[in-house]
Coordinates of C-alpha atoms in Angstrom, one line a residue:
M1 CA 0.0 0.0 0.0
P2 CA 1.4 3.4 -0.9
S3 CA 2.6 5.4 2.1
D4 CA 0.3 8.4 1.3
V5 CA -2.9 6.3 1.6
T6 CA -4.8 6.8 4.8
T7 CA -5.7 3.7 6.8
I8 CA -9.2 4.1 8.4
T9 CA -9.5 2.3 11.7
P10 CA -12.6 0.5 12.9
E11 CA -13.0 3.1 15.6
Q12 CA -13.0 5.9 13.0
R13 CA -15.6 4.1 11.0
D14 CA -17.8 3.8 14.1
E15 CA -17.4 7.5 14.9
A16 CA -18.2 8.4 11.3
E17 CA -21.4 6.3 11.3
E18 CA -22.4 7.8 14.6
Q19 CA -22.0 11.3 13.2
I20 CA -24.0 10.5 10.1
V21 CA -26.9 9.1 12.2
V22 CA -26.9 12.2 14.5
Q23 CA -26.9 14.7 11.6
S24 CA -29.5 12.8 9.7
K25 CA -31.9 12.9 12.6
R26 CA -31.8 16.7 12.4
I27 CA -33.6 16.7 9.1
D28 CA -37.1 15.4 9.2
F29 CA -39.6 16.5 6.6
Y30 CA -42.8 16.0 4.7
I31 CA -43.7 16.9 1.1
T32 CA -46.7 19.2 0.2
E33 CA -48.1 20.8 -2.9
Y34 CA -49.8 24.2 -3.4
S35 CA -51.3 26.0 -6.3
I36 CA -49.7 29.3 -7.3
E37 CA -52.8 31.1 -6.2
I38 CA -52.6 29.7 -2.7
L39 CA -48.9 30.4 -2.5
A40 CA -49.4 34.1 -3.5
N41 CA -52.3 34.5 -1.0
K42 CA -50.4 32.9 1.8
M43 CA -47.6 35.3 1.2
S44 CA -50.0 38.2 1.2
N45 CA -51.6 37.0 4.4
E46 CA -48.1 36.6 6.1
E47 CA -48.7 32.9 6.7
Y48 CA -45.2 32.4 5.2
V49 CA -42.4 34.1 7.1
V50 CA -39.4 35.5 5.4
P51 CA -36.5 35.2 7.9
A52 CA -34.3 38.3 8.5
Y53 CA -31.3 36.9 6.7
Q54 CA -33.2 36.7 3.4
R55 CA -35.1 40.0 3.5
A56 CA -32.2 42.0 2.2
F57 CA -31.7 39.8 -0.9
T58 CA -34.0 40.8 -3.7
W59 CA -33.9 39.6 -7.3
E60 CA -33.5 42.3 -9.9
E61 CA -36.3 42.9 -12.4
E62 CA -34.7 40.8 -15.1
R63 CA -34.4 37.7 -13.0
R64 CA -38.0 38.1 -11.6
S65 CA -39.3 38.5 -15.1
K66 CA -37.4 35.5 -16.3
F67 CA -38.8 33.4 -13.4
I68 CA -42.4 34.4 -14.3
E69 CA -41.7 33.6 -17.9
S70 CA -40.7 30.1 -16.8
V71 CA -43.9 29.7 -14.8
I72 CA -46.1 30.8 -17.7
M73 CA -44.2 28.4 -20.1
G74 CA -44.8 25.5 -17.7
L75 CA -41.1 24.8 -17.0
P76 CA -40.3 22.8 -13.8
I77 CA -40.0 25.0 -10.7
P78 CA -37.6 23.9 -7.9
F79 CA -39.0 22.8 -4.5
I80 CA -39.7 25.5 -1.9
F81 CA -38.3 24.6 1.5
F82 CA -40.2 25.6 4.6
W83 CA -39.8 25.1 8.4
E84 CA -42.9 24.6 10.5
M85 CA -43.0 27.2 13.3
D86 CA -44.6 26.7 16.7
D87 CA -47.5 28.9 15.8
G88 CA -48.3 26.9 12.7
R89 CA -46.9 29.4 10.2
L90 CA -44.2 28.3 7.8
E91 CA -40.8 30.0 7.7
I92 CA -39.2 30.0 4.2
V93 CA -35.9 28.2 4.4
D94 CA -35.3 28.5 0.7
G95 CA -37.6 30.0 -2.0
S96 CA -38.5 33.5 -0.7
Q97 CA -37.5 35.2 -3.9
R98 CA -39.7 32.9 -6.0
L99 CA -42.7 33.3 -3.6
R100 CA -42.3 37.1 -3.3
T101 CA -42.1 37.3 -7.1
L102 CA -45.3 35.3 -7.5
E103 CA -47.1 37.5 -4.9
D104 CA -46.0 40.6 -6.7
F105 CA -47.0 39.3 -10.1
I106 CA -50.4 37.7 -9.2
L107 CA -51.5 40.3 -6.6
K108 CA -49.5 43.5 -6.8
G109 CA -49.3 44.4 -10.4
F110 CA -45.6 43.6 -11.1
R111 CA -45.0 44.3 -14.8
L112 CA -42.7 42.0 -16.8
G113 CA -39.5 43.3 -18.3
N114 CA -38.1 42.3 -21.7
L115 CA -38.5 38.6 -22.2
D116 CA -36.7 36.3 -24.6
Q117 CA -39.0 33.4 -25.3
L118 CA -42.4 35.2 -24.6
S119 CA -41.4 38.6 -26.1
K120 CA -45.1 39.4 -26.9
I121 CA -46.0 39.7 -23.2
S122 CA -43.0 42.0 -22.3
G123 CA -44.5 44.8 -20.3
F124 CA -47.6 42.8 -19.3
C125 CA -48.9 42.6 -15.7
F126 CA -51.0 39.6 -14.6
K127 CA -54.3 41.2 -15.4
D128 CA -53.2 42.0 -18.9
L129 CA -53.2 38.3 -19.7
P130 CA -56.3 36.6 -21.1
E131 CA -58.6 35.3 -18.2
S132 CA -58.1 31.7 -19.4
R133 CA -54.3 32.1 -19.0
Q134 CA -54.7 33.7 -15.6
R135 CA -56.6 30.7 -14.4
K136 CA -54.0 28.3 -15.8
I137 CA -51.3 30.2 -14.0
R138 CA -53.2 30.3 -10.7
N139 CA -53.9 26.6 -10.9
R140 CA -50.3 25.5 -11.5
S141 CA -48.9 23.8 -8.5
I142 CA -45.4 24.0 -6.9
R143 CA -44.1 21.3 -4.5
G144 CA -42.7 22.2 -1.1
I145 CA -40.7 20.4 1.5
V146 CA -41.6 21.2 5.1
L147 CA -39.1 20.6 7.8
N148 CA -40.6 19.7 11.2
E149 CA -39.7 20.8 14.7
H150 CA -36.7 18.5 14.8
A151 CA -34.8 20.7 12.3
D152 CA -33.1 23.3 14.6
E153 CA -32.0 26.8 13.6
A154 CA -28.5 25.6 12.6
A155 CA -29.9 22.8 10.4
R156 CA -32.1 25.3 8.6
L157 CA -29.3 27.7 7.9
D158 CA -27.1 24.9 6.8
M159 CA -29.7 23.7 4.3
F160 CA -30.2 27.3 3.0
E161 CA -26.4 27.6 2.4
R162 CA -26.1 24.2 0.7
I163 CA -29.0 24.9 -1.6
N164 CA -27.6 28.2 -2.6
T165 CA -23.9 27.1 -3.0
G166 CA -22.4 29.2 -5.7
S167 CA -25.2 31.8 -5.8
K168 CA -25.1 35.5 -4.9
I169 CA -27.8 35.1 -2.3
A170 CA -26.0 34.8 1.0
N171 CA -23.0 33.1 2.6
R172 CA -22.9 31.8 6.1
A173 CA -21.6 35.0 7.7
E174 CA -24.3 37.0 6.0
V175 CA -26.9 34.5 7.2
R176 CA -25.6 34.6 10.7
R177 CA -25.7 38.4 10.7
G178 CA -29.4 38.4 9.9
A179 CA -30.5 35.4 11.9
L180 CA -28.6 36.2 15.1
A181 CA -29.1 39.9 15.5
G182 CA -28.1 40.9 19.0
A183 CA -25.6 42.7 21.2
F184 CA -22.7 40.3 20.5
M185 CA -23.3 40.4 16.8
T186 CA -23.5 44.2 16.8
M187 CA -20.0 44.2 18.5
V188 CA -18.7 41.8 15.9
I189 CA -19.9 44.1 13.1
E190 CA -18.2 47.1 14.7
L191 CA -14.9 45.4 15.2
A192 CA -15.0 44.0 11.6
Q193 CA -14.8 47.7 10.4
D194 CA -11.6 48.5 12.3
E195 CA -9.1 50.1 10.0
R196 CA -6.1 48.6 11.7
F197 CA -7.6 45.2 11.4
A198 CA -8.1 45.7 7.6
K199 CA -4.4 46.7 7.3
L200 CA -3.2 43.7 9.2
A201 CA -5.5 41.2 7.5
P202 CA -6.1 42.3 3.9
M203 CA -8.7 40.5 1.7
S204 CA -10.2 40.8 -1.7
D205 CA -13.2 43.0 -2.3
K206 CA -15.3 39.9 -3.0
T207 CA -14.4 38.4 0.4
K208 CA -15.1 41.8 2.1
E209 CA -18.6 41.9 0.5
E210 CA -19.2 38.4 1.8
R211 CA -18.6 39.6 5.4
G212 CA -15.1 38.1 5.5
Y213 CA -14.0 40.3 8.4
E214 CA -17.1 39.5 10.5
E215 CA -16.3 35.8 10.0
L216 CA -12.7 36.2 11.2
V217 CA -13.8 38.3 14.3
T218 CA -16.5 35.7 15.2
R219 CA -14.0 32.8 14.9
F220 CA -11.5 34.7 17.0
F221 CA -13.9 34.9 20.0
A222 CA -15.6 31.5 19.4
Y223 CA -12.4 29.5 19.3
G224 CA -10.6 31.7 21.8
D225 CA -13.2 31.1 24.4
G226 CA -12.7 27.3 24.1
L227 CA -13.4 24.3 21.9
D228 CA -14.8 22.0 24.6
T229 CA -18.1 21.5 22.7
Y230 CA -16.6 21.6 19.2
K231 CA -17.5 18.6 17.1
D232 CA -15.6 19.3 13.8
R233 CA -18.6 21.3 12.5
P234 CA -17.6 24.9 12.7
A235 CA -20.9 26.2 11.4
D236 CA -23.0 24.7 14.2
F237 CA -20.4 25.5 16.8
I238 CA -20.2 29.2 15.8
F239 CA -24.0 29.5 15.4
D240 CA -24.6 28.2 19.0
Y241 CA -21.7 30.3 20.3
V242 CA -23.1 33.6 18.8
K243 CA -26.6 32.8 20.0
N244 CA -25.4 32.2 23.6
K245 CA -23.2 35.3 23.5
N246 CA -26.1 37.5 22.4
A247 CA -28.0 36.3 25.5
E248 CA -25.0 36.8 27.8
F249 CA -24.3 40.3 26.5
L250 CA -28.0 41.2 26.9
E251 CA -27.8 40.2 30.6
N252 CA -24.4 41.8 31.1
P253 CA -23.8 44.8 28.8
G254 CA -20.4 45.4 30.3
M255 CA -19.1 42.2 28.6
A256 CA -18.9 44.1 25.3
D257 CA -16.1 46.4 26.5
A258 CA -14.1 43.5 27.8
Y259 CA -14.4 41.6 24.5
K260 CA -13.4 44.7 22.5
Q261 CA -10.4 45.2 24.7
R262 CA -9.4 41.6 24.1
F263 CA -9.6 42.1 20.4
Q264 CA -7.7 45.4 20.3
K265 CA -5.0 44.0 22.7
M266 CA -4.4 41.1 20.3
L267 CA -4.3 43.5 17.3
S268 CA -1.7 45.7 19.0
F269 CA 0.5 42.7 19.8
V270 CA 0.3 41.3 16.3
E271 CA 1.0 44.7 14.8
Q272 CA 4.2 44.9 16.7
A273 CA 5.4 41.3 16.9
F274 CA 4.5 40.0 13.5
P275 CA 6.3 41.8 10.6
Y276 CA 3.5 41.1 8.1
G277 CA 0.5 41.0 10.4
F278 CA -1.6 38.0 9.3
R279 CA -0.3 38.0 5.8
R280 CA 2.2 35.5 4.5
T281 CA 4.4 38.1 2.8
E282 CA 5.0 41.8 3.0
N283 CA 2.9 42.6 0.0
G284 CA 0.4 39.8 0.6
K285 CA -3.2 40.8 -0.4
A286 CA -5.0 37.9 1.2
T287 CA -5.4 36.5 4.7
P288 CA -5.7 32.7 4.9
R289 CA -8.3 31.8 7.5
A290 CA -6.2 29.1 9.2
R291 CA -3.2 31.4 9.5
F292 CA -5.4 34.1 11.0
E293 CA -6.9 31.7 13.6
A294 CA -3.4 30.4 14.5
I295 CA -1.8 33.9 15.0
A296 CA -4.8 35.7 16.4
I297 CA -6.0 33.2 19.0
G298 CA -2.5 31.8 19.7
S299 CA -1.3 35.4 20.4
H300 CA -4.3 36.1 22.7
L301 CA -3.7 32.9 24.7
A302 CA 0.1 33.7 24.9
I303 CA -0.6 37.2 26.2
E304 CA -2.9 35.7 28.9
A305 CA -0.1 33.3 29.9
R306 CA 2.6 35.9 29.8
P307 CA 1.3 39.5 30.2
D308 CA 4.8 40.9 29.8
L309 CA 4.5 40.0 26.1
A310 CA 1.8 42.6 25.6
S311 CA 3.8 45.3 27.3
D312 CA 6.9 44.5 25.3
P313 CA 6.1 42.5 22.1
S314 CA 9.8 42.7 21.1
R315 CA 10.3 39.8 23.5
A316 CA 8.4 37.6 21.1
D317 CA 10.5 35.4 18.8
V318 CA 8.6 34.8 15.6
S319 CA 11.4 33.3 13.5
W320 CA 9.3 30.1 13.2
L321 CA 6.9 31.9 10.9
A322 CA 8.9 30.9 7.8
G323 CA 9.4 27.3 9.0
S324 CA 7.9 24.2 7.6
E325 CA 6.3 23.3 11.0
F326 CA 4.1 26.4 11.0
T327 CA 3.3 26.0 7.3
K328 CA 2.2 22.5 7.9
A329 CA 0.2 23.5 11.0
T330 CA -1.8 26.1 9.0
G331 CA -2.3 23.9 5.9
A332 CA -5.7 23.4 4.4
D333 CA -5.9 19.7 4.9
G334 CA -8.5 18.9 7.5
A335 CA -8.4 22.5 8.6
N336 CA -11.7 22.4 10.5
A337 CA -10.9 19.3 12.4
R338 CA -10.7 20.0 16.2
A339 CA -7.2 18.4 16.4
R340 CA -5.9 20.7 13.6
L341 CA -7.5 23.8 15.1
E342 CA -6.0 23.1 18.5
G343 CA -2.8 22.2 16.9
R344 CA -2.2 25.4 15.0
I345 CA -3.5 27.6 17.8
G346 CA -1.4 25.7 20.4
F347 CA 1.7 25.9 18.1
V348 CA 1.7 29.7 18.1
R349 CA 0.8 30.0 21.8
T350 CA 3.6 27.6 22.8
H351 CA 6.3 29.3 20.7
L352 CA 5.3 32.7 21.9
V353 CA 5.2 31.7 25.6
E354 CA 8.6 29.9 25.4
S355 CA 10.3 32.7 23.3

């Protein structure tokens, strides 16, 4: 057997199967089917709830018109995903754009833009169509998948992101921002706009637009506070962490100042001790997430263990930055596994404390 082939032990297989079973239990659903008329009316009557993280994302006129064109032509429409709320209403996990577009067209007078296939109805609203065509559109049905109460918040957000992989709708940081509004999340958004942070951790315009800085700030606090409950699923871990911190900050508003000081103290140390900040090179224009986690959290833990480092960062020996050990520790392979996380954070902490 080649030396680079990984051997899976029976214990690893058992752990993998246990994880599959646990995650599968989080998704329990039933299939339903509604006419377009019913869907539009339910939207109008607010029986369907558009969650906060989806409200800001609205299709442009061209995309809305093209969707209605597809409906009129009888093309297959993707499933709508719902979650059954305690009050009996359905939260839209995925499909809010389609449903809002149907409501606007059927009930609110939305006029179609320029169409390719049905060019003759460009500029039409629903009532401009022949009555027979209106009935046919209203009677068309769209299938939905309804998640029951076993699908928790993190599972719903995970499904939303997976369905929309590669789309412009929202990434996980954007979803978290909308779904978990609160005092802690407000602080994260504030720190993410810090100019010194941007200088030390450059990133592309695309990553910035996708809330890249908010993601780094959130991970700094979530992993820095401890990985005791981490199960190699960063999305669930961070979601639960932010939710709990929002509640804690609400009960104790003074926590925000302490957390801000922690972040700024770490930035001051990194600025003085690390020649390129979180970058790989002096002119680097990107900040690898694993590298940021290692340096930021490792530095914070080192400062806690040795307060003198914060007062005199010149004491820190960072010659290991260019070494193969650090490069391996911050590699992408298995980057989210708990052992790798603790390994790269611990690597930086240990080398700083012992310098």
